[in-house]
Amino acid sequence: MAKLYIDELVSKINGFPPLDLVVQKLMQVVDDPESSASCVAKVLSSDQAIAGKVLAIVNSSMYGFAKKISTINQAAVIMGYQSIRNLALALASIDMFKAYKGPIPIEQFWQNSLSTAVAAQIIATRIDYPQPEEAFVAGLLHDIGRLVLSMFIPTTFAEVLKHEGLDQLNAENTLIGINHCVVGALLLEQWKLPHNLVEVVEQHHSIDGDFNTDNKLLMIVVTGELLASIKGDYSIRCFNYLYTD
């Protein structure tokens, strides 16, 4: 039975719609060393919905800029191309699950994911990780495989949800034959996302007390998830307060 689930899941993941064309183009432009802020702005501004959401986040209290940033071009100059790419990528990923139905409450899932993302970004900022927004995206998507399993095999995954913590991971391996870490990594590979994001999604339950890793982004997300699980947004606000200069 497990083998049937694996074959079915891989087939459905391979058939999952690609990311928004604008985001795909944006990733290409950002990876081009000859690109400019105007190139990034031109691509992103072709989708007013995503551009508007990016600007809303950039002007939120999360960044606390003294003056309002009114254009994507200005945001790209101030924050950097990769930061803008990562924000657009996060928004597009969430948008891919608009039609989701499954046993995991979608609002609760994104709330938990967002808590991990915010915690990861705060940690990344405090330790001077060069791309805090990358930590945000990695935190947001780290459990995306759970949403995929919940959507594609809802009845079986409802059984998995009766277990808690790491027991859920064991239940996934036993009942399905594959776990959400692998499934999430497969989806991110299908979306052609950067390898470092795929690696975080695939390995975020693999540390298990062994801190002998040079993958700083992975450690940031694992720490962010632990912090967010203590008491959600409250623990994150406390952490941010303690580490504010």
Short mmCIF file of C-alpha atoms in Angstrom, two decimals:
data_model
loop_
_atom_site.label_atom_id
_atom_site.label_comp_id
_atom_site.label_asym_id
_atom_site.label_seq_id
_atom_site.Cartn_x
_atom_site.Cartn_y
_atom_site.Cartn_z
CA MET A 1 0.00 0.00 0.00
CA ALA A 2 2.81 2.42 0.90
CA LYS A 3 4.43 1.93 -2.51
CA LEU A 4 1.13 2.85 -4.15
CA TYR A 5 0.99 6.04 -2.10
CA ILE A 6 4.54 6.99 -3.07
CA ASP A 7 3.91 6.45 -6.79
CA GLU A 8 0.64 8.38 -6.56
CA LEU A 9 2.21 11.27 -4.66
CA VAL A 10 5.19 11.60 -6.97
CA SER A 11 2.85 11.61 -9.97
CA LYS A 12 0.63 14.30 -8.44
CA ILE A 13 3.60 16.43 -7.38
CA ASN A 14 5.05 16.22 -10.89
CA GLY A 15 1.67 17.38 -12.18
CA PHE A 16 1.40 20.24 -9.68
CA PRO A 17 1.07 23.63 -11.42
CA PRO A 18 4.31 25.59 -11.79
CA LEU A 19 4.86 28.81 -9.91
CA ASP A 20 3.52 32.05 -11.33
CA LEU A 21 5.32 32.95 -14.56
CA VAL A 22 6.23 36.35 -13.15
CA VAL A 23 7.98 34.74 -10.19
CA GLN A 24 9.79 32.31 -12.50
CA LYS A 25 11.00 35.23 -14.61
CA LEU A 26 11.94 37.14 -11.47
CA MET A 27 14.18 34.28 -10.32
CA GLN A 28 15.93 34.31 -13.69
CA VAL A 29 16.43 38.07 -13.61
CA VAL A 30 17.80 38.04 -10.06
CA ASP A 31 20.29 35.30 -10.97
CA ASP A 32 21.57 37.40 -13.89
CA PRO A 33 24.57 39.46 -12.66
CA GLU A 34 23.84 42.12 -15.28
CA SER A 35 20.32 42.79 -14.01
CA SER A 36 19.43 46.14 -12.47
CA ALA A 37 16.78 47.34 -10.06
CA SER A 38 14.74 48.55 -13.02
CA CYS A 39 14.83 45.04 -14.53
CA VAL A 40 13.49 43.55 -11.31
CA ALA A 41 10.85 46.26 -11.05
CA LYS A 42 9.75 45.78 -14.65
CA VAL A 43 9.20 42.03 -14.20
CA LEU A 44 7.46 42.24 -10.83
CA SER A 45 5.32 45.22 -11.78
CA SER A 46 3.81 43.19 -14.61
CA ASP A 47 1.76 41.46 -11.91
CA GLN A 48 0.13 44.23 -9.92
CA ALA A 49 -1.35 41.82 -7.38
CA ILE A 50 2.01 40.38 -6.31
CA ALA A 51 3.73 43.77 -6.59
CA GLY A 52 1.13 45.35 -4.31
CA LYS A 53 1.48 42.59 -1.72
CA VAL A 54 5.29 42.89 -1.77
CA LEU A 55 5.08 46.63 -1.19
CA ALA A 56 2.57 46.10 1.63
CA ILE A 57 5.00 43.75 3.40
CA VAL A 58 7.99 46.03 2.78
CA ASN A 59 6.09 48.93 4.37
CA SER A 60 4.87 46.85 7.32
CA SER A 61 6.23 47.03 10.85
CA MET A 62 8.33 43.96 10.06
CA TYR A 63 10.89 46.25 8.39
CA GLY A 64 10.19 49.57 10.06
CA PHE A 65 11.52 51.86 7.34
CA ALA A 66 11.29 55.53 8.33
CA LYS A 67 9.81 56.57 5.00
CA LYS A 68 7.20 54.82 2.92
CA ILE A 69 8.56 52.84 -0.03
CA SER A 70 6.20 53.59 -2.87
CA THR A 71 7.67 51.69 -5.84
CA ILE A 72 9.11 48.24 -6.51
CA ASN A 73 12.18 49.90 -8.04
CA GLN A 74 12.81 51.75 -4.76
CA ALA A 75 12.26 48.55 -2.76
CA ALA A 76 14.72 46.63 -4.94
CA VAL A 77 17.39 49.31 -4.46
CA ILE A 78 16.94 49.53 -0.68
CA MET A 79 16.43 45.85 0.12
CA GLY A 80 18.31 44.14 -2.69
CA TYR A 81 17.09 42.03 -5.58
CA GLN A 82 17.20 38.72 -3.75
CA SER A 83 15.11 40.04 -0.88
CA ILE A 84 12.39 41.15 -3.29
CA ARG A 85 12.62 37.82 -5.11
CA ASN A 86 12.19 35.93 -1.85
CA LEU A 87 9.15 37.95 -0.78
CA ALA A 88 7.49 37.42 -4.15
CA LEU A 89 8.34 33.72 -3.98
CA ALA A 90 6.74 33.37 -0.54
CA LEU A 91 3.55 35.10 -1.70
CA ALA A 92 3.33 33.00 -4.86
CA SER A 93 3.81 29.78 -2.88
CA ILE A 94 0.92 30.61 -0.57
CA ASP A 95 -1.22 31.52 -3.58
CA MET A 96 -0.67 28.04 -5.07
CA PHE A 97 -2.85 26.54 -2.32
CA LYS A 98 -5.88 28.81 -2.66
CA ALA A 99 -8.09 25.85 -3.58
CA TYR A 100 -6.72 23.60 -0.83
CA LYS A 101 -9.04 21.16 0.93
CA GLY A 102 -7.82 18.70 3.55
CA PRO A 103 -7.76 17.75 7.24
CA ILE A 104 -5.18 20.38 8.20
CA PRO A 105 -6.95 23.73 8.84
CA ILE A 106 -5.35 26.01 6.24
CA GLU A 107 -5.42 29.13 8.43
CA GLN A 108 -3.72 27.31 11.28
CA PHE A 109 -1.11 25.87 8.94
CA TRP A 110 -0.10 29.25 7.51
CA GLN A 111 -0.22 30.87 10.95
CA ASN A 112 2.22 28.27 12.29
CA SER A 113 4.39 28.56 9.18
CA LEU A 114 4.38 32.35 9.39
CA SER A 115 5.41 32.22 13.06
CA THR A 116 8.40 30.04 12.11
CA ALA A 117 9.19 32.34 9.18
CA VAL A 118 9.16 35.49 11.31
CA ALA A 119 11.24 33.82 14.03
CA ALA A 120 13.75 32.59 11.43
CA GLN A 121 14.04 36.06 9.90
CA ILE A 122 14.59 37.65 13.32
CA ILE A 123 17.31 35.13 14.15
CA ALA A 124 18.93 35.61 10.74
CA THR A 125 18.97 39.37 11.23
CA ARG A 126 20.45 39.13 14.73
CA ILE A 127 23.31 36.87 13.63
CA ASP A 128 23.96 38.94 10.47
CA TYR A 129 22.94 36.21 8.06
CA PRO A 130 23.35 37.88 4.65
CA GLN A 131 19.79 37.20 3.43
CA PRO A 132 17.22 37.36 6.25
CA GLU A 133 14.37 37.14 3.74
CA GLU A 134 15.75 33.79 2.56
CA ALA A 135 15.35 32.56 6.14
CA PHE A 136 11.78 33.90 6.06
CA VAL A 137 10.95 31.92 2.91
CA ALA A 138 12.64 28.77 4.22
CA GLY A 139 10.68 29.05 7.46
CA LEU A 140 7.44 29.67 5.62
CA LEU A 141 7.87 26.63 3.36
CA HIS A 142 9.59 24.22 5.74
CA ASP A 143 6.41 22.19 6.38
CA ILE A 144 4.84 22.59 2.93
CA GLY A 145 4.98 18.82 2.45
CA ARG A 146 2.37 18.40 5.21
CA LEU A 147 -0.04 20.51 3.20
CA VAL A 148 0.66 18.44 0.07
CA LEU A 149 0.02 15.16 1.91
CA SER A 150 -3.12 16.58 3.51
CA MET A 151 -4.41 17.66 0.11
CA PHE A 152 -3.55 14.57 -1.93
CA ILE A 153 -4.33 11.76 0.56
CA PRO A 154 -6.67 13.42 3.09
CA THR A 155 -8.15 10.27 4.64
CA THR A 156 -4.80 8.65 5.40
CA PHE A 157 -3.27 11.92 6.54
CA ALA A 158 -6.14 12.44 8.96
CA GLU A 159 -4.92 9.23 10.63
CA VAL A 160 -1.39 10.65 10.74
CA LEU A 161 -2.64 13.75 12.53
CA LYS A 162 -3.80 11.65 15.47
CA HIS A 163 -0.13 11.34 16.41
CA GLU A 164 1.89 14.24 17.82
CA GLY A 165 5.37 15.71 17.33
CA LEU A 166 7.96 13.36 15.89
CA ASP A 167 5.42 10.55 16.17
CA GLN A 168 3.69 12.22 13.21
CA LEU A 169 6.85 11.79 11.15
CA ASN A 170 7.02 8.11 12.11
CA ALA A 171 3.33 7.75 11.30
CA GLU A 172 3.90 9.29 7.87
CA ASN A 173 6.71 6.85 7.12
CA THR A 174 4.65 3.90 8.37
CA LEU A 175 1.22 4.70 6.92
CA ILE A 176 2.30 6.46 3.72
CA GLY A 177 5.85 5.21 3.09
CA ILE A 178 7.19 8.73 2.69
CA ASN A 179 7.27 11.78 4.97
CA HIS A 180 6.43 15.44 4.55
CA CYS A 181 10.10 16.48 4.45
CA VAL A 182 10.75 14.44 1.31
CA VAL A 183 7.40 15.41 -0.24
CA GLY A 184 8.05 19.11 0.39
CA ALA A 185 11.52 18.86 -1.15
CA LEU A 186 10.06 17.15 -4.23
CA LEU A 187 7.57 19.99 -4.66
CA LEU A 188 10.25 22.68 -4.33
CA GLU A 189 12.42 20.84 -6.85
CA GLN A 190 9.44 20.68 -9.20
CA TRP A 191 9.08 24.44 -8.78
CA LYS A 192 12.83 24.79 -9.53
CA LEU A 193 13.51 26.66 -6.32
CA PRO A 194 17.09 27.21 -5.06
CA HIS A 195 18.85 24.13 -3.68
CA ASN A 196 19.42 25.66 -0.25
CA LEU A 197 15.64 26.01 0.26
CA VAL A 198 15.07 22.44 -0.92
CA GLU A 199 17.73 21.23 1.50
CA VAL A 200 16.14 22.98 4.48
CA VAL A 201 12.72 21.52 3.71
CA GLU A 202 14.18 18.04 3.28
CA GLN A 203 16.38 18.07 6.40
CA HIS A 204 14.57 20.16 9.01
CA HIS A 205 13.75 17.03 11.04
CA SER A 206 17.11 15.35 10.46
CA ILE A 207 19.29 17.17 13.00
CA ASP A 208 17.85 15.36 16.05
CA GLY A 209 20.42 16.74 18.50
CA ASP A 210 23.37 16.51 16.11
CA PHE A 211 24.50 20.10 15.58
CA ASN A 212 27.50 19.12 13.45
CA THR A 213 26.26 20.88 10.34
CA ASP A 214 27.62 23.81 8.37
CA ASN A 215 24.17 24.61 6.94
CA LYS A 216 23.45 27.82 8.81
CA LEU A 217 20.10 28.36 7.08
CA LEU A 218 18.94 24.94 8.25
CA MET A 219 19.91 25.70 11.85
CA ILE A 220 18.16 29.07 11.67
CA VAL A 221 14.89 27.48 10.54
CA VAL A 222 15.09 24.63 13.07
CA THR A 223 15.69 27.16 15.85
CA GLY A 224 12.91 29.39 14.52
CA GLU A 225 10.48 26.47 14.51
CA LEU A 226 11.37 25.58 18.10
CA LEU A 227 11.00 29.20 19.17
CA ALA A 228 7.65 29.59 17.42
CA SER A 229 6.35 26.37 18.99
CA ILE A 230 7.02 27.57 22.55
CA LYS A 231 4.23 30.11 22.58
CA GLY A 232 3.69 31.33 19.05
CA ASP A 233 3.89 35.04 18.32
CA TYR A 234 4.37 35.96 21.99
CA SER A 235 7.71 34.13 22.23
CA ILE A 236 8.84 35.75 18.99
CA ARG A 237 8.03 39.23 20.31
CA CYS A 238 9.93 38.47 23.51
CA PHE A 239 12.94 37.24 21.57
CA ASN A 240 12.88 40.30 19.32
CA TYR A 241 12.67 42.62 22.33
CA LEU A 242 15.61 40.98 24.09
CA TYR A 243 17.82 41.23 21.02
CA THR A 244 16.91 44.77 19.98
CA ASP A 245 19.88 47.09 20.24
#
